[in-house]
Tab-separated table of C-alpha atoms in Angstrom:
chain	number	residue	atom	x	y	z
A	1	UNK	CA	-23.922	-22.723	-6.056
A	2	UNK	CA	-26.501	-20.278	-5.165
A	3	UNK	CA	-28.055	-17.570	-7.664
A	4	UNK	CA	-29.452	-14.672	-7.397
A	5	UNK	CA	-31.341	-13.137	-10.502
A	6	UNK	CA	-33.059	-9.830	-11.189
A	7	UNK	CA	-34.000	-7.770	-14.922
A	8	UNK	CA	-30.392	-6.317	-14.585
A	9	UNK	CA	-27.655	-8.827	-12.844
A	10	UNK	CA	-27.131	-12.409	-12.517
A	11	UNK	CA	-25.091	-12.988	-9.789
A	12	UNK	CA	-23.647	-16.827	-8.932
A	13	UNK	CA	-22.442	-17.531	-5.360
A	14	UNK	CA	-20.530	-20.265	-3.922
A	15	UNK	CA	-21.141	-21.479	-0.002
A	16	UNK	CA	-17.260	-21.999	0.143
A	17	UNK	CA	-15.545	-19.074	1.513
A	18	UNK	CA	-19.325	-17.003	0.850
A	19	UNK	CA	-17.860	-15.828	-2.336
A	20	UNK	CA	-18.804	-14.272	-5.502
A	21	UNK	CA	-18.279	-16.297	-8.479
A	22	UNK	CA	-19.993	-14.147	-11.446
A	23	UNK	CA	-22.081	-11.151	-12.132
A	24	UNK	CA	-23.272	-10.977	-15.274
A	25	UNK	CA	-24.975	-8.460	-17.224
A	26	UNK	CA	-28.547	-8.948	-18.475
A	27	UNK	CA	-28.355	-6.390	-20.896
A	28	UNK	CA	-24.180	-7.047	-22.481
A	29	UNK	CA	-24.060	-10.938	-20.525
A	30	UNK	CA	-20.909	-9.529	-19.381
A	31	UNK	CA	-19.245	-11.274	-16.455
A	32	UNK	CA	-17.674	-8.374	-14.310
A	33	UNK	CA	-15.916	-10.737	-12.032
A	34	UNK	CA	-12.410	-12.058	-12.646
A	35	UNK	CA	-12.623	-15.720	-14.393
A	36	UNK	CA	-11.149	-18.019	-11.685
A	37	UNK	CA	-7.797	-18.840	-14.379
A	38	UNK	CA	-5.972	-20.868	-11.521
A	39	UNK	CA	-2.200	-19.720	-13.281
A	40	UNK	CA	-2.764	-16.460	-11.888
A	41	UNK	CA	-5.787	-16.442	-8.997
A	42	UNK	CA	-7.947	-19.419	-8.730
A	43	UNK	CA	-10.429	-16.995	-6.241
A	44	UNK	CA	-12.339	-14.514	-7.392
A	45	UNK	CA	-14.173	-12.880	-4.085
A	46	UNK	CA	-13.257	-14.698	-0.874
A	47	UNK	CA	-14.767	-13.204	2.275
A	48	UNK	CA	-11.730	-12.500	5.201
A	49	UNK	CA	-11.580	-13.538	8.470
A	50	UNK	CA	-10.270	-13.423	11.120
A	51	UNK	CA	-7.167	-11.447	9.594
A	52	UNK	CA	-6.438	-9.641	6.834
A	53	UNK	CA	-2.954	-10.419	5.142
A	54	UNK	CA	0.001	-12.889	6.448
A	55	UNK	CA	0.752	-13.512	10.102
A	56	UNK	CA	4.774	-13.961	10.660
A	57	UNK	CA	5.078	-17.653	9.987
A	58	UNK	CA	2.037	-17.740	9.649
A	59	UNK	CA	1.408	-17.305	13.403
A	60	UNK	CA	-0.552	-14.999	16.064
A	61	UNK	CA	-0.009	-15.638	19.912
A	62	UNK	CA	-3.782	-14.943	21.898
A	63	UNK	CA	-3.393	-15.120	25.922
A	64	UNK	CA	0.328	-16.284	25.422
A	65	UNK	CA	-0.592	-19.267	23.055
A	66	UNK	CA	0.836	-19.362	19.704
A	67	UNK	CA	-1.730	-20.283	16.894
A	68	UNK	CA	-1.439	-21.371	13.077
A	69	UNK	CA	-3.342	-19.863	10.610
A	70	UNK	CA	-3.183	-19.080	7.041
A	71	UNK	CA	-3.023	-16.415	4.989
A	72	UNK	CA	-6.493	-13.873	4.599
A	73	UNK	CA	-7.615	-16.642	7.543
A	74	UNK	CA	-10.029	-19.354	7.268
A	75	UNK	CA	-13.454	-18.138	6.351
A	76	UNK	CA	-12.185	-19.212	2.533
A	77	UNK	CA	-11.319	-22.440	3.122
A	78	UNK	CA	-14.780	-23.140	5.189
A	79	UNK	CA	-18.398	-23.992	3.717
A	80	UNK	CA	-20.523	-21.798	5.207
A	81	UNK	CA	-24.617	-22.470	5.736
A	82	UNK	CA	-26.951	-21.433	3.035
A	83	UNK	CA	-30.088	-19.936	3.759
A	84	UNK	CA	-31.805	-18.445	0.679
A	85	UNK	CA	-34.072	-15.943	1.755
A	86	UNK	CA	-35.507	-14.987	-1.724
A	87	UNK	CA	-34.115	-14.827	-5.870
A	88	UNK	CA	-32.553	-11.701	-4.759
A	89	UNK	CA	-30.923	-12.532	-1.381
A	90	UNK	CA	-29.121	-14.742	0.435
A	91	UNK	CA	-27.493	-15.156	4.001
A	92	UNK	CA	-24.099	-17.517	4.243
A	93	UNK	CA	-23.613	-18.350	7.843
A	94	UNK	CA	-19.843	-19.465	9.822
A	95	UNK	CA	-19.853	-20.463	13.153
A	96	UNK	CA	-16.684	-22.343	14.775
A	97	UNK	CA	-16.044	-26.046	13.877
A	98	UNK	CA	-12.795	-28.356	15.486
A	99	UNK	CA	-10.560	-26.872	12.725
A	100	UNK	CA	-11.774	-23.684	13.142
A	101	UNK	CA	-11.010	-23.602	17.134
A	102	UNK	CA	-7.365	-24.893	16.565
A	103	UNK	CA	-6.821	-21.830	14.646
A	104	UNK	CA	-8.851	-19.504	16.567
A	105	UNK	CA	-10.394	-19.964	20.309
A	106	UNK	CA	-13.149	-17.367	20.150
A	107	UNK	CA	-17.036	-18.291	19.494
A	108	UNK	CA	-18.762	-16.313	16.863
A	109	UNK	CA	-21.570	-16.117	14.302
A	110	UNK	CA	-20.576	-14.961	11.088
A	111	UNK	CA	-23.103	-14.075	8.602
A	112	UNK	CA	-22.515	-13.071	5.092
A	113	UNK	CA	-25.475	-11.449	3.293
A	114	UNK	CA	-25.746	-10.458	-0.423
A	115	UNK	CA	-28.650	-8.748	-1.615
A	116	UNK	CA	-29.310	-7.950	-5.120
A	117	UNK	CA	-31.034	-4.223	-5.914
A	118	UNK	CA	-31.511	-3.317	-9.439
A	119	UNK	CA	-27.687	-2.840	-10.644
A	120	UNK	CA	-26.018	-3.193	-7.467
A	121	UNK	CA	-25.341	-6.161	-5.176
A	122	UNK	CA	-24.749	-5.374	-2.024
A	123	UNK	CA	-22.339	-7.476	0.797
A	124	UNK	CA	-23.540	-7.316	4.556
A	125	UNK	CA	-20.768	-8.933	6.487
A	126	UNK	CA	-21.725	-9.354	10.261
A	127	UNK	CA	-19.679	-10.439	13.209
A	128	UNK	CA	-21.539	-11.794	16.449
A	129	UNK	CA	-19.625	-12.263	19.552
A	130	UNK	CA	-21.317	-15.393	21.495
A	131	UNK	CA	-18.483	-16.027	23.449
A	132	UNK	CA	-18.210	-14.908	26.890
A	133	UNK	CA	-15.389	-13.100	26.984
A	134	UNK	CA	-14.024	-10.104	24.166
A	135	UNK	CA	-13.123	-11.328	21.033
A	136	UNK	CA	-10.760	-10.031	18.434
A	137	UNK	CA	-10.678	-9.782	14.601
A	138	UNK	CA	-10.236	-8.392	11.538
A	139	UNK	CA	-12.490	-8.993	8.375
A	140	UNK	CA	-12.210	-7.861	4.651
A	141	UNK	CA	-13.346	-8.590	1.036
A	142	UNK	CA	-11.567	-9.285	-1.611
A	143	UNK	CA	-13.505	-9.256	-4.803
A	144	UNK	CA	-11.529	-9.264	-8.019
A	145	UNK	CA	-13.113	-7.986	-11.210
A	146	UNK	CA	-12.244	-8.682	-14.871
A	147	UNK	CA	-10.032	-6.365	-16.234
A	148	UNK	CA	-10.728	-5.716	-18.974
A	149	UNK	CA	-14.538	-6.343	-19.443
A	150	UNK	CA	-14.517	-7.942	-22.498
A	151	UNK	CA	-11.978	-10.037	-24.758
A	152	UNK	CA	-9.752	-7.926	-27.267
A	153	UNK	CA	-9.561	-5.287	-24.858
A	154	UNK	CA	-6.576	-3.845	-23.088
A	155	UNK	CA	-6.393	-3.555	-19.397
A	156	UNK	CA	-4.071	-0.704	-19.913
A	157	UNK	CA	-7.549	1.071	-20.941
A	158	UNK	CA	-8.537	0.905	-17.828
A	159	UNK	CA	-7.958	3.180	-14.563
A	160	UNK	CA	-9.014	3.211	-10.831
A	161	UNK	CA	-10.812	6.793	-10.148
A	162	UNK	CA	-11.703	7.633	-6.615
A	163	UNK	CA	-14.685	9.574	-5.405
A	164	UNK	CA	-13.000	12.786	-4.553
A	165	UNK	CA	-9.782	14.025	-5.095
A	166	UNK	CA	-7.764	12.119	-2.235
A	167	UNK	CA	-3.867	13.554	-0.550
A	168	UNK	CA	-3.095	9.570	0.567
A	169	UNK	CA	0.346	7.563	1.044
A	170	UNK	CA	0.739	4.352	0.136
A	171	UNK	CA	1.258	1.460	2.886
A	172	UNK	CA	4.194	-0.545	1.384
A	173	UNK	CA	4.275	-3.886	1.845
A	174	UNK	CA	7.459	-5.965	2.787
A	175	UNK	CA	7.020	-8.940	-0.440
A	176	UNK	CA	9.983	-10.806	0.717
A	177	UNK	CA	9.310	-11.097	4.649
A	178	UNK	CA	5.249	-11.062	3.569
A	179	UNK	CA	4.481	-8.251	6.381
A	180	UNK	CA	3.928	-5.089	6.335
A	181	UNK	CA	6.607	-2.787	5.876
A	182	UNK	CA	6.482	0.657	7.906
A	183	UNK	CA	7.563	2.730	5.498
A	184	UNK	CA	5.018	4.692	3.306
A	185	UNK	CA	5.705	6.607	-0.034
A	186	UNK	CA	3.404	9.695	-1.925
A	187	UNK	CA	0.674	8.477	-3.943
A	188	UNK	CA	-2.090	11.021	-4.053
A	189	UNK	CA	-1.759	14.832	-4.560
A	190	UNK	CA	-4.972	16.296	-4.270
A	191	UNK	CA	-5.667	13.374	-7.054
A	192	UNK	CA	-8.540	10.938	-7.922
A	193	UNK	CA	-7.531	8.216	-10.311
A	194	UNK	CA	-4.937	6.174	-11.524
A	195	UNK	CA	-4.242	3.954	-15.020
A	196	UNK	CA	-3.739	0.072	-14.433
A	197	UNK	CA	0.009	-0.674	-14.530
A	198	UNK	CA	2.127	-3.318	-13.995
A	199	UNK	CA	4.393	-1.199	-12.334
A	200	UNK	CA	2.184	0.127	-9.836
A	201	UNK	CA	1.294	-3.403	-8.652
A	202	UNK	CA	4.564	-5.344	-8.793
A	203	UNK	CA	5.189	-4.861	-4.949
A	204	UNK	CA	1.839	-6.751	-4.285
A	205	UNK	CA	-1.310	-4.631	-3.273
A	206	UNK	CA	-1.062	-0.635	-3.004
A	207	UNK	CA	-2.148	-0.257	0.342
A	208	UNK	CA	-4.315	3.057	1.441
A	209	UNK	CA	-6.147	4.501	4.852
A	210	UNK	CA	-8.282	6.702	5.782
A	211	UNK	CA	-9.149	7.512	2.398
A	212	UNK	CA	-12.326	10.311	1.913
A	213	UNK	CA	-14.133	8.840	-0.988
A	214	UNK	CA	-17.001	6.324	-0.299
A	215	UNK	CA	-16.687	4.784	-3.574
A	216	UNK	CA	-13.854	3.709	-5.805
A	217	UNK	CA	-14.939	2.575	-9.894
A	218	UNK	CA	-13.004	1.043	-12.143
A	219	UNK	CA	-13.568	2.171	-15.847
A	220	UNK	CA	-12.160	2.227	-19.803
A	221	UNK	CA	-11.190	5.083	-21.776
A	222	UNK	CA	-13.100	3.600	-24.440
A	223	UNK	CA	-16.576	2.725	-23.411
A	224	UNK	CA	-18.963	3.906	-20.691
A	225	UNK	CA	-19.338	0.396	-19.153
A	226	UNK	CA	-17.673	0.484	-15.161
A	227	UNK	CA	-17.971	-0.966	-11.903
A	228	UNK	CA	-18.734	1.030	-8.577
A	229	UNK	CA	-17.154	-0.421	-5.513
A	230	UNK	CA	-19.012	1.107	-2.543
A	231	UNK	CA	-17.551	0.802	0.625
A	232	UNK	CA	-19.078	1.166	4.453
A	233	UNK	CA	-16.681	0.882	7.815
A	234	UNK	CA	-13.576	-0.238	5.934
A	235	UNK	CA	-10.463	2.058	7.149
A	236	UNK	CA	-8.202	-0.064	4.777
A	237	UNK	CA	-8.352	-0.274	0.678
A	238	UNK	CA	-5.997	-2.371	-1.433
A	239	UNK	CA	-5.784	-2.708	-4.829
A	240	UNK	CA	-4.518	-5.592	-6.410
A	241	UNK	CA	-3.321	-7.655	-9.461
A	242	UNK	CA	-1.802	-10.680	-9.772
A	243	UNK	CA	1.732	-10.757	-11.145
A	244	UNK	CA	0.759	-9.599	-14.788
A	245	UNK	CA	-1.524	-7.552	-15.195
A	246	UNK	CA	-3.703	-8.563	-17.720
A	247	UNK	CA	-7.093	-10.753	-16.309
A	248	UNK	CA	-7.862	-9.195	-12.877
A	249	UNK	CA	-7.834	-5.997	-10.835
A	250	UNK	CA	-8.843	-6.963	-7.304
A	251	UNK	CA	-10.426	-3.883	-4.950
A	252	UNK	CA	-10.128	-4.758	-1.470
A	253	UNK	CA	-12.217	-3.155	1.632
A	254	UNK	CA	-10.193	-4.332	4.950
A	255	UNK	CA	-10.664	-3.703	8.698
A	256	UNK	CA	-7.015	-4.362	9.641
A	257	UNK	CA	-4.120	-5.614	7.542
A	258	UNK	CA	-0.918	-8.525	7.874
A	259	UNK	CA	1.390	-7.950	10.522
A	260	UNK	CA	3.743	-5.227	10.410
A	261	UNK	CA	7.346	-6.628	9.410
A	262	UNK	CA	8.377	-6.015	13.526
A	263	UNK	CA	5.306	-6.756	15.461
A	264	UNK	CA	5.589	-9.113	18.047
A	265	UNK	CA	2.271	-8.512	20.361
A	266	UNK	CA	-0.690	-10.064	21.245
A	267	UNK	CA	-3.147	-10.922	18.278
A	268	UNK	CA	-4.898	-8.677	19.954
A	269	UNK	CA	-2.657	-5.774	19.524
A	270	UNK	CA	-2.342	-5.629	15.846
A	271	UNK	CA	-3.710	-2.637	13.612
A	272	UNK	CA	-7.053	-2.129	12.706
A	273	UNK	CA	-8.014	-5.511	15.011
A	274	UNK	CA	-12.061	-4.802	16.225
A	275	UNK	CA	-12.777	-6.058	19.277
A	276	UNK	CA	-16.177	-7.045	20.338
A	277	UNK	CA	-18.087	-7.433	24.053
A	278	UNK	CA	-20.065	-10.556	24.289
A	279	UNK	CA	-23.106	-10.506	22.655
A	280	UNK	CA	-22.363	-7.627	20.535
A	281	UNK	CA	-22.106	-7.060	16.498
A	282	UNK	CA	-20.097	-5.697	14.635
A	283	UNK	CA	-21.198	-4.564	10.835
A	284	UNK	CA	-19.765	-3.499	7.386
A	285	UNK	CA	-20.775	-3.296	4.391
A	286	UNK	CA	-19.379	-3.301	0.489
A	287	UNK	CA	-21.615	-2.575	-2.686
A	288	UNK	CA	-20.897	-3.405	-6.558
A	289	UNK	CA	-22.886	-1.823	-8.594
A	290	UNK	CA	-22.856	-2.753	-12.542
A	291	UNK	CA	-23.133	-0.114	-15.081
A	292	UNK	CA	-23.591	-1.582	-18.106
């Protein structure tokens, strides 16, 4: 584990998936981040790549070969190298292993770097192509905070409020085929927030693009304590819970999302994938900022 510490956040990190295992408070030793209960989510902030979401049996075919990964990809399921820069920073480094090139045939240099600033720790997540030939991906976070903050509470308390009123649909997602459905449905009318509700999140994450705001928080009815989810170069947002509601509210930034229920391209075809020349990088960025 690898921790970061200033006057206002603790923040423990694990080299496995470059994830986020606790931030906690200095003032309320609060820990914002969902508590790893393995009967509902045993994650709590895995970093994604190279897809976001399910492939159709678990499947993508690049330059006419069919290849097997996982859901959300393998950057979870990989250690990455540490190199701690400072107490308030860190880089976490992938680069492509046997396993890794069984799944995926592309050279890269993934780098992961969290950097903690007064109430806020920031997530730099950048892709290097050092292949020599284009490479596709997608890439996403998926931090999940406690919800509520503090025992004796009721998530219920709790809504999602954007930056700015926001006219959005809702990307529905196929649970039964695990793809992405193309139907949408209203969410947003001129609108900025939304309570917590089972309901809402039965039919796995809500799904939005191309929202306006820059930041999403997530905050009580009852106290002035909240998290601010900051968001740079991320098209995609999902919000999710696991099946009851009641532990965990997970905000997702994505480039890119699981395969739409009748795709049958090229990996290289799907939404939101990035492509990148050799030697290029590609950058994005997600902030949570504490307010205690």
């Amino acid at each position: 584990m690898v921790i970061l510490k200033n006057s206002e956040l603790e923040v423990e990190l694990n080299a496995k998936g470059a994830e986020i295992i606790k931030i906690i408070g200095q003032h309320d030793q609060i820990n914002y981040m969902w508590r790893r209960d393995p009967s509902l989510w045993a994650s709590s902030a895995p970093i994604l790549f190279p897809i976001v979401g399910a492939l159709h049996n678990d499947e993508c075919r690049i330059d006419g070969q069919t290849y097997h990964m996982t859901q959300h990809g393998f950057s979870r399921h990989n250690e990455y190298m540490t190199h701690q820069l400072s107490d308030t920073c860190v880089e976490f480094e992938l680069t492509p292993n046997e396993d890794i090139l069984k799944q995926y045939p592309y050279l890269f240099n993934l780098k992961v770097i969290y950097t903690l600033k007064g109430n806020t720790l920031e997530c730099q997540c950048v892709v290097k192509n050092t292949d020599q030939k284009t490479i596709y991906f997608q890439i996403g976070g998926h931090p999940a905070f406690a919800c509520p903050f503090m025992e004796n509470e009721s998530s219920n308390d709790y809504y999602v409020e954007f930056e700015k009123e926001e006219t959005l649909d809702q990307k529905v997602i196929d649970v039964a085929h695990r793809a992405m459905s193309r139907t949408t449905k209203p969410f947003f009318d001129h609108e900025k927030r939304f309570f917590v509700r089972q309901a809402l999140l039965d039919n796995d994450a809500i799904v939005f693009k191309d929202f306006q705001s820059s930041y999403v928080a997530l905050k009580s009815i009852n106290h002035q304590k909240a998290i601010y989810f900051h968001m740079k170069n991320y098209p995609h947002l999902g919000i999710w819970a696991s099946k009851h509601v009641g532990g965990l509210l997970a905000i997702e930034p994505w480039n890119g999302h699981g395969d739409y229920i009748d795709f049958d391209g090229e990996f290289k075809d799907k939404e939101g994938i990035i492509s990148l020349e050799p030697q290029q990088e590609f950058s994005c960025q997600f902030a949570i900022e504490i307010r205690q």
